[in-house]
Amino acid sequence: MKKLIVVSSRTGNTLKVANAIYEELSECDLVKTEKLLSLDNSKINTDDYDVIIAGFWLDAGHIDDFSEQFIPSVKNKKVILFGTLGGDPKSDGAKVIMDRIIESLDKSCNLLGHFWIQGKIALDVIELMYSHQPDLKDNKEHQERLKRASSHPDENDLKKAVGLVRKLLGE
Ligand SMILES: Cc1cc2nc3c(=O)[nH]c(=O)nc-3n(C[C@H](O)[C@H](O)[C@H](O)COP(=O)(O)O)c2cc1C
C-alpha cells in the first residue's frame, strides 16, 4: 500500500511527528500541504497513493488554512488524520475540532483513524499573544498550560504516533 504524508507545519512540531512516521513506514512519501496545493507542484499526484496521512496544526481554534483546504478535497482514499495543538490532546475541545475535521472528509474516503499530539507553542507566538493579551503573563493556569506543552512533541509522542499509524495500517 502506497502512503502519502501531507503535512502542514508552521513552527515544526507537526513536521517532526510526520518525519518520525515517514522514517518508519515503507512505500511512503511526504509532501508539505502548501506545496501540494500550489499550482507549480507537478511531482506528486495523490492518484498514485492508497493512503493519505494528513498532518495539521491547531490555529486559533480551527485547523490551519492549508489543511482546511486540502482535507475535504481528498477523494476515494484511506485516510489517517493527525494534528498537533498546544492544549490538551484529550480535552473535549480537541475532540470537537477533530469531529469537525472528520465531518469535512469526503464520503468516498475510508477514515482509518485519527489522533492528536501535543506541541509546544513557539516563543514568537507567545510574545505575539502577550502583545494582544498582556494579562496572560500573570495567568497561572495559562503559564502551567504553556509549561506542560513546552517539551512536546517528545520521544514518547513520536513513538506513540508511529505505533498508532502502524496499527491503523495493519503493518
Ligand atoms: C498562530 C497560532 C495559533 C494557535 N492557536 C492554538 C489554539 O487555538 N489552540 C491550541 O491548543 N494551540 C494553538 N496553537 C499552538 C499550535 O497548535 C501548536 O504549537 C502546534 O503544535 C503548532 O504546530 P507546528 O509547529 O507544526 O506549526 C497556536 C499556534 C499558533 C502559531
Short mmCIF file of C-alpha atoms and ligand atoms in Angstrom, two decimals:
data_model
loop_
_atom_site.label_atom_id
_atom_site.label_comp_id
_atom_site.label_asym_id
_atom_site.label_seq_id
_atom_site.Cartn_x
_atom_site.Cartn_y
_atom_site.Cartn_z
CA MET A 1 0.00 0.00 0.00
CA LYS A 2 1.45 3.35 -1.03
CA LYS A 3 1.21 6.09 1.58
CA LEU A 4 1.50 9.84 1.19
CA ILE A 5 2.02 12.05 4.23
CA VAL A 6 0.69 15.53 3.55
CA VAL A 7 1.80 17.81 6.34
CA SER A 8 1.27 21.42 7.28
CA SER A 9 3.55 22.90 9.92
CA ARG A 10 4.33 26.48 10.87
CA THR A 11 6.76 26.02 13.77
CA GLY A 12 7.98 22.45 13.17
CA ASN A 13 6.02 20.28 15.64
CA THR A 14 3.72 18.62 13.12
CA LEU A 15 6.60 18.16 10.68
CA LYS A 16 8.60 16.44 13.43
CA VAL A 17 5.78 13.93 14.00
CA ALA A 18 5.32 13.49 10.24
CA ASN A 19 9.03 12.83 9.75
CA ALA A 20 9.03 10.20 12.51
CA ILE A 21 6.15 8.41 10.77
CA TYR A 22 7.81 8.81 7.35
CA GLU A 23 11.07 7.29 8.56
CA GLU A 24 9.35 4.17 9.86
CA LEU A 25 6.98 3.37 7.00
CA SER A 26 7.80 1.60 3.76
CA GLU A 27 6.33 2.79 0.44
CA CYS A 28 5.79 6.25 1.85
CA ASP A 29 6.34 9.78 0.53
CA LEU A 30 6.00 13.11 2.30
CA VAL A 31 4.97 16.49 0.94
CA LYS A 32 4.10 19.82 2.53
CA THR A 33 0.41 20.64 2.17
CA GLU A 34 1.07 24.10 0.75
CA LYS A 35 3.33 22.61 -1.91
CA LEU A 36 0.72 20.06 -2.91
CA LEU A 37 -1.90 22.79 -3.14
CA SER A 38 0.31 25.11 -5.17
CA LEU A 39 -0.08 25.19 -8.93
CA ASP A 40 3.60 24.56 -9.66
CA ASN A 41 3.57 21.20 -7.93
CA SER A 42 3.92 18.59 -10.65
CA LYS A 43 5.85 15.79 -8.97
CA ILE A 44 3.22 14.41 -6.60
CA ASN A 45 -0.10 13.07 -7.78
CA THR A 46 -2.38 11.81 -5.00
CA ASP A 47 -3.88 9.33 -7.50
CA ASP A 48 -0.65 7.32 -7.11
CA TYR A 49 -1.36 6.60 -3.42
CA ASP A 50 -3.74 4.32 -1.50
CA VAL A 51 -3.47 6.10 1.83
CA ILE A 52 -3.29 9.79 2.69
CA ILE A 53 -1.88 10.64 6.13
CA ALA A 54 -2.81 14.27 6.73
CA GLY A 55 -0.98 16.20 9.47
CA PHE A 56 -2.27 19.61 10.55
CA TRP A 57 -1.98 22.03 13.48
CA LEU A 58 -4.46 23.98 15.54
CA ASP A 59 -4.58 27.69 14.73
CA ALA A 60 -6.83 29.81 16.94
CA GLY A 61 -9.45 27.12 17.44
CA HIS A 62 -9.51 25.75 13.90
CA ILE A 63 -7.09 23.76 11.80
CA ASP A 64 -4.51 25.57 9.69
CA ASP A 65 -5.74 27.07 6.43
CA PHE A 66 -3.79 24.76 4.11
CA SER A 67 -5.19 21.62 5.76
CA GLU A 68 -8.66 23.10 5.91
CA GLN A 69 -8.45 23.43 2.14
CA PHE A 70 -6.70 20.11 1.47
CA ILE A 71 -8.56 17.59 3.66
CA PRO A 72 -12.05 18.00 2.11
CA SER A 73 -10.51 17.72 -1.37
CA VAL A 74 -9.29 14.14 -0.80
CA LYS A 75 -11.43 11.56 -2.60
CA ASN A 76 -11.56 7.75 -2.63
CA LYS A 77 -8.62 7.24 -0.25
CA LYS A 78 -7.93 5.53 3.00
CA VAL A 79 -7.19 8.42 5.37
CA ILE A 80 -5.39 8.90 8.66
CA LEU A 81 -5.73 12.30 10.33
CA PHE A 82 -3.38 13.64 12.96
CA GLY A 83 -2.95 17.06 14.44
CA THR A 84 -0.75 18.88 16.93
CA LEU A 85 -2.01 21.50 19.35
CA GLY A 86 -0.72 23.48 22.30
CA GLY A 87 -3.63 22.45 24.52
CA ASP A 88 -4.62 19.09 25.98
CA PRO A 89 -4.95 16.44 23.24
CA LYS A 90 -7.51 14.61 25.40
CA SER A 91 -9.71 17.66 26.02
CA ASP A 92 -13.35 17.91 24.92
CA GLY A 93 -12.36 20.92 22.81
CA ALA A 94 -9.79 18.88 20.90
CA LYS A 95 -12.39 16.16 20.29
CA VAL A 96 -14.93 18.66 18.98
CA ILE A 97 -12.39 20.04 16.50
CA MET A 98 -11.34 16.56 15.35
CA ASP A 99 -15.02 15.63 14.86
CA ARG A 100 -15.43 18.73 12.70
CA ILE A 101 -12.45 17.74 10.53
CA ILE A 102 -13.81 14.20 10.17
CA GLU A 103 -17.16 15.67 9.15
CA SER A 104 -15.39 17.66 6.40
CA LEU A 105 -13.93 14.50 4.83
CA ASP A 106 -15.45 13.42 1.56
CA LYS A 107 -17.80 10.47 2.00
CA SER A 108 -15.85 8.46 -0.60
CA CYS A 109 -12.92 8.25 1.86
CA ASN A 110 -12.36 5.49 4.38
CA LEU A 111 -11.12 7.02 7.62
CA LEU A 112 -8.72 4.54 9.24
CA GLY A 113 -8.18 6.64 12.37
CA HIS A 114 -7.17 9.94 13.91
CA PHE A 115 -5.22 11.32 16.84
CA TRP A 116 -3.87 14.49 18.46
CA ILE A 117 -0.32 15.06 19.72
CA GLN A 118 0.65 17.95 21.96
CA GLY A 119 3.05 20.55 20.54
CA LYS A 120 4.92 23.37 22.22
CA ILE A 121 3.92 26.92 21.40
CA ALA A 122 6.75 28.83 19.73
CA LEU A 123 8.25 31.78 21.64
CA ASP A 124 7.44 34.34 18.96
CA VAL A 125 3.82 33.18 19.04
CA ILE A 126 3.75 33.54 22.83
CA GLU A 127 5.17 37.08 22.52
CA LEU A 128 2.55 37.96 19.94
CA MET A 129 -0.17 36.57 22.21
CA TYR A 130 1.07 38.75 25.08
CA SER A 131 1.10 41.86 22.92
CA HIS A 132 -2.66 41.36 22.44
CA GLN A 133 -3.45 39.91 25.89
CA PRO A 134 -0.82 41.16 28.39
CA ASP A 135 -2.86 39.78 31.33
CA LEU A 136 -1.91 36.25 30.27
CA LYS A 137 1.64 36.82 31.52
CA ASP A 138 0.33 36.66 35.09
CA ASN A 139 -2.30 33.99 34.49
CA LYS A 140 -1.16 30.93 36.43
CA GLU A 141 -3.36 28.47 34.57
CA HIS A 142 -2.12 29.77 31.23
CA GLN A 143 1.53 29.56 32.35
CA GLU A 144 1.02 25.97 33.51
CA ARG A 145 -0.55 25.08 30.16
CA LEU A 146 2.44 26.55 28.32
CA LYS A 147 4.84 24.65 30.56
CA ARG A 148 3.03 21.35 30.02
CA ALA A 149 3.22 21.82 26.24
CA SER A 150 6.81 23.06 26.20
CA SER A 151 8.52 19.66 25.93
CA HIS A 152 6.27 18.24 23.19
CA PRO A 153 6.32 16.50 20.87
CA ASP A 154 8.79 14.33 22.81
CA GLU A 155 10.22 10.89 22.08
CA ASN A 156 7.17 9.18 23.58
CA ASP A 157 4.84 11.23 21.40
CA LEU A 158 6.80 10.24 18.31
CA LYS A 159 6.77 6.57 19.31
CA LYS A 160 3.05 6.76 20.00
CA ALA A 161 2.34 8.39 16.64
CA VAL A 162 4.38 5.81 14.73
CA GLY A 163 2.78 2.93 16.68
CA LEU A 164 -0.73 4.23 16.06
CA VAL A 165 -0.18 4.73 12.34
CA ARG A 166 1.33 1.26 12.00
CA LYS A 167 -1.62 -0.26 13.85
CA LEU A 168 -4.15 1.66 11.74
CA LEU A 169 -2.40 0.46 8.58
CA GLY A 170 -2.18 -3.09 9.89
CA GLU A 171 1.63 -3.07 9.42
C1 LIG B 1 -1.00 31.33 15.33
C2 LIG B 1 -1.14 30.17 16.27
C3 LIG B 1 -2.36 29.92 16.86
C4 LIG B 1 -2.51 28.84 17.74
N1 LIG B 1 -3.73 28.56 18.27
C5 LIG B 1 -3.87 27.49 19.09
C6 LIG B 1 -5.16 27.17 19.64
O1 LIG B 1 -6.16 27.81 19.39
N2 LIG B 1 -5.23 26.10 20.49
C7 LIG B 1 -4.15 25.33 20.79
O2 LIG B 1 -4.29 24.37 21.54
N3 LIG B 1 -2.93 25.60 20.27
C8 LIG B 1 -2.78 26.66 19.44
N4 LIG B 1 -1.55 26.94 18.89
C9 LIG B 1 -0.43 26.03 19.17
C10 LIG B 1 -0.17 25.12 17.97
O3 LIG B 1 -1.34 24.42 17.60
C11 LIG B 1 0.92 24.13 18.34
O4 LIG B 1 2.08 24.81 18.75
C12 LIG B 1 1.22 23.23 17.13
O5 LIG B 1 2.00 22.15 17.55
C13 LIG B 1 1.94 24.01 16.04
O6 LIG B 1 2.26 23.13 15.00
P1 LIG B 1 3.54 23.39 14.08
O7 LIG B 1 4.75 23.51 14.99
O8 LIG B 1 3.61 22.19 13.22
O9 LIG B 1 3.28 24.64 13.34
C14 LIG B 1 -1.39 28.01 18.04
C15 LIG B 1 -0.15 28.30 17.44
C16 LIG B 1 -0.03 29.33 16.56
C17 LIG B 1 1.29 29.56 15.87
#
